[in-house]
GROMACS .gro file of C-alpha atoms in nm:
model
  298
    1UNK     CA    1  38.381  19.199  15.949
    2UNK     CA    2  38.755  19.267  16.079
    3UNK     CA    3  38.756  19.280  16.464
    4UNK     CA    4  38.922  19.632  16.449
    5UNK     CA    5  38.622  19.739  16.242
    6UNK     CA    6  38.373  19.609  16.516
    7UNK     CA    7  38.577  19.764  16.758
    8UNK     CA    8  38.533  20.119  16.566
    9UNK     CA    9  38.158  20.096  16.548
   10UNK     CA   10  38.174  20.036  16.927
   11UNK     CA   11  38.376  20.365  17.031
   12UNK     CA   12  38.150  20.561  16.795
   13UNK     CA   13  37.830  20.407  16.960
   14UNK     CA   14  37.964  20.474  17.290
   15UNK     CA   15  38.044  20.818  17.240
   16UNK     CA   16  37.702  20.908  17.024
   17UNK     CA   17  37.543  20.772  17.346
   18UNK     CA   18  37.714  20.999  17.602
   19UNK     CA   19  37.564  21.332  17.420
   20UNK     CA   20  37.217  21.434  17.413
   21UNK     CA   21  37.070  21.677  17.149
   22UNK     CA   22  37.087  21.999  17.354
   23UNK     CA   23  37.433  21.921  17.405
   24UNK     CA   24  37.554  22.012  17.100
   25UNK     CA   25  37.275  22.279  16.991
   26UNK     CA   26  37.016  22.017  16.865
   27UNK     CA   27  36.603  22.079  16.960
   28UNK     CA   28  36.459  21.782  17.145
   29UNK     CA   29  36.105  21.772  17.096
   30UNK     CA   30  36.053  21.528  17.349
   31UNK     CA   31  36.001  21.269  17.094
   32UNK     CA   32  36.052  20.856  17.225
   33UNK     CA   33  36.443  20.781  17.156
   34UNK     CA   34  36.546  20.366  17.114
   35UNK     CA   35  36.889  20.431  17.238
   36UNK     CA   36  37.066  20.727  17.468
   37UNK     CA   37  37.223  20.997  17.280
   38UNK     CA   38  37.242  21.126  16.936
   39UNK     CA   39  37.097  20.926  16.685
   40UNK     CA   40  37.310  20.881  16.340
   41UNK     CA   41  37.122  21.104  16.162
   42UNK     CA   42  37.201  21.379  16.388
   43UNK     CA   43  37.580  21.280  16.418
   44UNK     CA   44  37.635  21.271  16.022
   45UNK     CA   45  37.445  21.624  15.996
   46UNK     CA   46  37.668  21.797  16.255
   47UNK     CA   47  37.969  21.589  16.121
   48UNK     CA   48  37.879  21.757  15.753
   49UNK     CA   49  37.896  21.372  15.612
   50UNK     CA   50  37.631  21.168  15.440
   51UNK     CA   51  37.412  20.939  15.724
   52UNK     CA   52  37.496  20.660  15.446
   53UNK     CA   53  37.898  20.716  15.498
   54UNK     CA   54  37.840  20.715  15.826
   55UNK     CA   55  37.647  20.411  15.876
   56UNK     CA   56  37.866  20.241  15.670
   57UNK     CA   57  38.156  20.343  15.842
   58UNK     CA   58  38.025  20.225  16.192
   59UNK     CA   59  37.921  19.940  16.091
   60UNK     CA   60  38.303  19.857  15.959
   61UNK     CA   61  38.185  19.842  15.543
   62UNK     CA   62  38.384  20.179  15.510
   63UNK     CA   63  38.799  20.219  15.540
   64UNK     CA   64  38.982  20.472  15.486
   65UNK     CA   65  38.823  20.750  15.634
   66UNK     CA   66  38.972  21.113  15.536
   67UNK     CA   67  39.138  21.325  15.835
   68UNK     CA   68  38.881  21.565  15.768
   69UNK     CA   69  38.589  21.328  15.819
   70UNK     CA   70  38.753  21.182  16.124
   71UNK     CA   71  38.829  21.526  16.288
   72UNK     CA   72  38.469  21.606  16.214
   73UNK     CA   73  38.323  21.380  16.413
   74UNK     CA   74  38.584  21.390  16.659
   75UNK     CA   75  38.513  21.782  16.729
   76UNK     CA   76  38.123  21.665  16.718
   77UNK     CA   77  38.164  21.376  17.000
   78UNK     CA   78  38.355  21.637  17.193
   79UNK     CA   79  38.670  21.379  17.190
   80UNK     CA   80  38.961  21.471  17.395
   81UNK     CA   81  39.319  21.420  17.287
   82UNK     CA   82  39.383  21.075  17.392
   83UNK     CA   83  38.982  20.982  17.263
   84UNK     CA   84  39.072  21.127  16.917
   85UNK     CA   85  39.402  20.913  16.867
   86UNK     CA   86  39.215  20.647  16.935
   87UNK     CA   87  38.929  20.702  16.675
   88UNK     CA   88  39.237  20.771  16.460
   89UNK     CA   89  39.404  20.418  16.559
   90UNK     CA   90  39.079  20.207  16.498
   91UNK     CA   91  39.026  20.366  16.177
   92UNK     CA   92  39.360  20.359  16.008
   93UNK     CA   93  39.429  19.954  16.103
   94UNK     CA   94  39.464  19.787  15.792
   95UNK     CA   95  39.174  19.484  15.736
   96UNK     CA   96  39.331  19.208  15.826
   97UNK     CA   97  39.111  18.818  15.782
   98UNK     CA   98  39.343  18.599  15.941
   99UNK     CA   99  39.257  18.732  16.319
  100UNK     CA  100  39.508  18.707  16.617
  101UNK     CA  101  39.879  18.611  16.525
  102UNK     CA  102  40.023  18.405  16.754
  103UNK     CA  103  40.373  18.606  16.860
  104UNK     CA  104  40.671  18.461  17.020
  105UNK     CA  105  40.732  18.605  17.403
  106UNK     CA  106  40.826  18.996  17.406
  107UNK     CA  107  41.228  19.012  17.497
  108UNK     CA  108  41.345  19.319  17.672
  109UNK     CA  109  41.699  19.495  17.510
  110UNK     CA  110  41.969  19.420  17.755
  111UNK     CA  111  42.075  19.763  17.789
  112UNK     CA  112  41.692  19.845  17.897
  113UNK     CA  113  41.731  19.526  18.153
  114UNK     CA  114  42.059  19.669  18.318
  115UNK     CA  115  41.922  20.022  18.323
  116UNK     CA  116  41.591  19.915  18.511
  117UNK     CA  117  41.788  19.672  18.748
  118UNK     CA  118  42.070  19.952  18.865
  119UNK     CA  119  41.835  20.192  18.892
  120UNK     CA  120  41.779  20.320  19.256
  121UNK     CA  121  41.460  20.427  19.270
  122UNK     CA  122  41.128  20.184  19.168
  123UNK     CA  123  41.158  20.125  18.829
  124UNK     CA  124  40.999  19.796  18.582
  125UNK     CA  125  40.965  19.763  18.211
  126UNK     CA  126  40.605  19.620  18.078
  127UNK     CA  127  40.512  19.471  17.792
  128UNK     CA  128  40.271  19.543  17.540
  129UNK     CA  129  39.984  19.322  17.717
  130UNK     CA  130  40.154  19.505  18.081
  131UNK     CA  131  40.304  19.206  18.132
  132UNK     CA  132  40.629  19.231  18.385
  133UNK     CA  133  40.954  19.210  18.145
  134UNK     CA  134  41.202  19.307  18.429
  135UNK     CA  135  41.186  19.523  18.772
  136UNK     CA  136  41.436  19.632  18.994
  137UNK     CA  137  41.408  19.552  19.389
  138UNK     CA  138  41.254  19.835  19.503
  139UNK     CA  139  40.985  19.814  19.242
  140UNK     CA  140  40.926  19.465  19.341
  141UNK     CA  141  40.890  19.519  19.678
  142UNK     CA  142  40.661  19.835  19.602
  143UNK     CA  143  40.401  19.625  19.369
  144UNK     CA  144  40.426  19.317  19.386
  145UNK     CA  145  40.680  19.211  19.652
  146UNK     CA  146  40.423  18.860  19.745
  147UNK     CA  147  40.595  18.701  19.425
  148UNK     CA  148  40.880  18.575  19.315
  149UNK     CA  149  41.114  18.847  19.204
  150UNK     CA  150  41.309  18.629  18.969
  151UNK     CA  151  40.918  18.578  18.764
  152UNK     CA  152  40.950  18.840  18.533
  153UNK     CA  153  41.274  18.655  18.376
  154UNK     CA  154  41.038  18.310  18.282
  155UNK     CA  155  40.773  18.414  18.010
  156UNK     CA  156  40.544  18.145  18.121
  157UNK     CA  157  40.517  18.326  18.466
  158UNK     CA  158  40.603  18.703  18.441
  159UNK     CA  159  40.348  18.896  18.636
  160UNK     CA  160  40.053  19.090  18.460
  161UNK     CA  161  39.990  19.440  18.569
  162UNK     CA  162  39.643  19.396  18.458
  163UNK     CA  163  39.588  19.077  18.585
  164UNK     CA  164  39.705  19.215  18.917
  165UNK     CA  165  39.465  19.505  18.933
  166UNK     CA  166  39.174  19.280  18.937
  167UNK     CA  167  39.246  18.936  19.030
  168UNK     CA  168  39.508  18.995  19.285
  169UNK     CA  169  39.406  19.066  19.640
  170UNK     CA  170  39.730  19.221  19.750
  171UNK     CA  171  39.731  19.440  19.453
  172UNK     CA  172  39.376  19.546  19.521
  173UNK     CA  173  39.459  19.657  19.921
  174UNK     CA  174  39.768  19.823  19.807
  175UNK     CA  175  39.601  20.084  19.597
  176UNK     CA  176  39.431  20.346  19.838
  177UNK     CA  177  39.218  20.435  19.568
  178UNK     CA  178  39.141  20.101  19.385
  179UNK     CA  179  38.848  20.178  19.138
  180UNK     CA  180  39.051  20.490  19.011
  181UNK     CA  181  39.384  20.234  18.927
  182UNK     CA  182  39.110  20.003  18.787
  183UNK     CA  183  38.953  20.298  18.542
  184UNK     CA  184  39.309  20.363  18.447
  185UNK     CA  185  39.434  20.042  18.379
  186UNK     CA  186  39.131  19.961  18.173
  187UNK     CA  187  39.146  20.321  17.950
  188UNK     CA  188  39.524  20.178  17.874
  189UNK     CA  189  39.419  19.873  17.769
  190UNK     CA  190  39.170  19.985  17.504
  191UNK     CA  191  39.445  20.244  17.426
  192UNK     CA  192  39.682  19.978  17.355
  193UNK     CA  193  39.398  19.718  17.231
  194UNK     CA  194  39.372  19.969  16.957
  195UNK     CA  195  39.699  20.054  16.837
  196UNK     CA  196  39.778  19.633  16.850
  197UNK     CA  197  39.439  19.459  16.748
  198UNK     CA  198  39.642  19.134  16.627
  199UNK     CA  199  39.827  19.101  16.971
  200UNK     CA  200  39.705  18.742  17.087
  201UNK     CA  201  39.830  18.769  17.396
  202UNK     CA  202  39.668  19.112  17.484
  203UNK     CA  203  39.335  18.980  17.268
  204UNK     CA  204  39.367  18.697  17.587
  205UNK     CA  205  39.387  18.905  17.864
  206UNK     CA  206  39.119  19.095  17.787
  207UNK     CA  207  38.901  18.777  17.727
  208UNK     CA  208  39.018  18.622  18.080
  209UNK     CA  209  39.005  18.959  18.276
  210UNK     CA  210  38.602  19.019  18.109
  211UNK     CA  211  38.544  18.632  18.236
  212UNK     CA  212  38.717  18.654  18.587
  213UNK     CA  213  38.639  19.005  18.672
  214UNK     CA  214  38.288  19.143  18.649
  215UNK     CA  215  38.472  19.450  18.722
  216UNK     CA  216  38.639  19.458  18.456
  217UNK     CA  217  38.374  19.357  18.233
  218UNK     CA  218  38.153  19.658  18.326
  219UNK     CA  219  38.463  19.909  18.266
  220UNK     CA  220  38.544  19.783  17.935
  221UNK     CA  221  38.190  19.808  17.762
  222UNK     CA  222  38.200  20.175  17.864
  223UNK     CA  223  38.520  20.210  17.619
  224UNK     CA  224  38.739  20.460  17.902
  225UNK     CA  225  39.012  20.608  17.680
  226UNK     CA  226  39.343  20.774  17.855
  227UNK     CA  227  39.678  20.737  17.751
  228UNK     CA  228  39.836  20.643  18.096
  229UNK     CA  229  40.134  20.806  18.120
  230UNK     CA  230  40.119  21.018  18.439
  231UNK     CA  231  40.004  20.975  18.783
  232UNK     CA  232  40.055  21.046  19.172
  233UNK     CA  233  39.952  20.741  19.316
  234UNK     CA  234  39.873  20.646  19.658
  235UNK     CA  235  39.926  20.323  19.856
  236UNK     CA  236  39.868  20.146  20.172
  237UNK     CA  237  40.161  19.880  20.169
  238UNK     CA  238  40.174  19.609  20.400
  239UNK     CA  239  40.532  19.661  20.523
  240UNK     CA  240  40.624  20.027  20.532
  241UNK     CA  241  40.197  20.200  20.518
  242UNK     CA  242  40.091  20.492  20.320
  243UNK     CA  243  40.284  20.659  20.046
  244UNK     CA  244  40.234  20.872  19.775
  245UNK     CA  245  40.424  20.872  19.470
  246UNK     CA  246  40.468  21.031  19.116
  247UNK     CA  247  40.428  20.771  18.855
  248UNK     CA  248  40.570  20.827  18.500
  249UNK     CA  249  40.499  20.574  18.230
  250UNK     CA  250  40.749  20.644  17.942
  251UNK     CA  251  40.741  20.462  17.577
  252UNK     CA  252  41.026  20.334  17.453
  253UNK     CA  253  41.176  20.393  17.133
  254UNK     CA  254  41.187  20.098  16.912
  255UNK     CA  255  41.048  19.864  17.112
  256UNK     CA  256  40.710  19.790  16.991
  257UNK     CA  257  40.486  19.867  17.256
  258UNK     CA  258  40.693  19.834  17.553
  259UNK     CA  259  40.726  20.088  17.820
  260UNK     CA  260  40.884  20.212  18.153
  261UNK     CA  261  40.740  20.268  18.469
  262UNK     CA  262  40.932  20.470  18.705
  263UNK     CA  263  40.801  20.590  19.138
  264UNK     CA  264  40.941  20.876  19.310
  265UNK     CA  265  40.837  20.991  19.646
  266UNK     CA  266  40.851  21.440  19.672
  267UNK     CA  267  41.200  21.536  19.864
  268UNK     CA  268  41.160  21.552  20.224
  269UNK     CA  269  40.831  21.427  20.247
  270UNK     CA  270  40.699  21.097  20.487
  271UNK     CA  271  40.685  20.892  20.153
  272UNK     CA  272  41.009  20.944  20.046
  273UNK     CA  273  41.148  20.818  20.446
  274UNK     CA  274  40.891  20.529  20.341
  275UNK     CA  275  41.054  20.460  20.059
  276UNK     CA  276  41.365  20.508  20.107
  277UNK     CA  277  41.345  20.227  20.427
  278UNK     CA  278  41.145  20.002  20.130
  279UNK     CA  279  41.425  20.040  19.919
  280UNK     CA  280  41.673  19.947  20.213
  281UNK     CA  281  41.444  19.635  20.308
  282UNK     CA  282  41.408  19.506  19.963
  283UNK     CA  283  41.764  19.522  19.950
  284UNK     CA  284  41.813  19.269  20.232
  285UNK     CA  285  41.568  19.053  20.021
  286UNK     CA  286  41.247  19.083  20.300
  287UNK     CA  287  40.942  18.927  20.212
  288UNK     CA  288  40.614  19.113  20.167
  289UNK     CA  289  40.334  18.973  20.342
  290UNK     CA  290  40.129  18.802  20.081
  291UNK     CA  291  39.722  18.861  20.154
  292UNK     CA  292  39.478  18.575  20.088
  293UNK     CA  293  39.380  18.584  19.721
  294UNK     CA  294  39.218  18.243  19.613
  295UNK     CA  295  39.380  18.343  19.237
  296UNK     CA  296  39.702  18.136  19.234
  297UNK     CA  297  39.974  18.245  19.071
  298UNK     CA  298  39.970  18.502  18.841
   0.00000   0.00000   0.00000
């Protein structure tokens, strides 16, 4: 079986399990279930498909599934927008035998490079895996400001975003509301997992994070999809204290995955002085305090 088809069978599982039979108009009769939530038989009658299709298709023997069939059981599992792309993602990969493809390391367009470094305000592109391709200063300083700024411009040490999140202990202090970041940058990595099930260097993230991190592990087997892609985020930095900030994650065009991240602080407002004295620091090139993480590098 491909990978991508296993990792169809597990959304639909997930979801099935979420919804019980009064939730969607069903009578319980109190009889003894094996597992939570709707049982196949129950899915492929509201879904108007055979419980053989179905089976077959969540158990990866099926391709190819029709738009009607898929928005069928998308409107059944009561998937949301970004939950229903996804469905549509896992089911429309291509079979594939020969597993992971080793890639060579993502390169950044140097017009996308000079654009994030003169930018003023926070600003770093990230890879398909949310690996670090290039940040500006203030960004830097913002995230990540215990490392070396020049990392992102080595591909054997650019920073992970994920990797970060959950291994980092500087990362994890700087987000005033840690498990919600953590939710969110899980839901974007089965987003992107899904879209890019060949990617060897995301398929080894996820495999380190779900060893290193039982965290992590515990977030990913409840499949969280949300395309990230907008945010007001709040920190507790070591150097300048609380701010709050609009985040907006935009895709680039032609690039294969990669994406920007851009911070901005409301006019007027405590976080904007705080950023704009951030922004002034990292200028002068001053060092973030680095917290005790027992990690490494990363």
């Amino acid at each position: 079986m491909h990978p991508q088809r296993s990792e169809l069978g597990e959304f639909l599982r997930s979801r099935r399990s979420r919804l019980l039979p009064e939730d969607v108009g069903l009578t319980d009769y109190g009889t003894r279930r094996r597992v939570p939530g709707l049982r196949r038989e129950e899915l492929s009658q509201l879904a108007g498909v055979s419980v053989a299709y179905y089976t077959r298709l969540e158990q990866g023997q099926s391709v190819n599934a029709s738009d009607a069939v898929l928005d069928a059981l998308a409107r059944v599992l009561r998937l949301d927008e970004h939950e229903r792309d996804h469905l549509i993602s896992l089911a429309r990969q291509p079979g594939r035998g020969g597993g992971a493809r080793r890639q060579r390391p993502e390169r950044l367009r140097d017009g996308v490079r000079l654009l994030v470094r003169t930018a003023t305000s926070p600003m770093l592109a990230i890879g398909r895996s949310t690996d670090v391709l290039a940040w500006n200063r203030s960004a830097h300083a913002l995230l990540a400001g215990h490392l070396d700024y020049a990392a992102p411009d080595r591909a054997a040490s650019r920073p992970n975003l994920a990797r970060l999140v959950f291994l980092d202990a500087h990362s994890r202090e700087l987000y005033a509301d840690w498990k919600a970041k953590a939710r969110d940058a899980v839901a974007d990595l089965r987003v992107v997992a899904g879209r890019y099930p060949d990617d060897q260097a995301l398929t080894a993230l996820i495999g380190e994070l779900s060893v290193k991190s039982q965290e992590f592990a515990s977030l990913w087997s409840t499949h969280p999809i949300r395309g990230c892609s907008h945010f007001v985020r709040h920190f507790r930095h070591p150097v300048v204290g609380s701010l709050s900030l609009t985040n907006e994650v935009v895709q680039l065009p032609d690039d294969d995955g990669q994406r920007l991240a851009l911070f901005a602080a409301e006019p007027g407002s405590p976080s904007e002085a705080a950023l704009r004295l951030l922004t002034d620091l990292s200028a002068e090139d001053v060092a973030v305090p680095a917290r005790q993480s027992g990690t490494g590098a990363l």
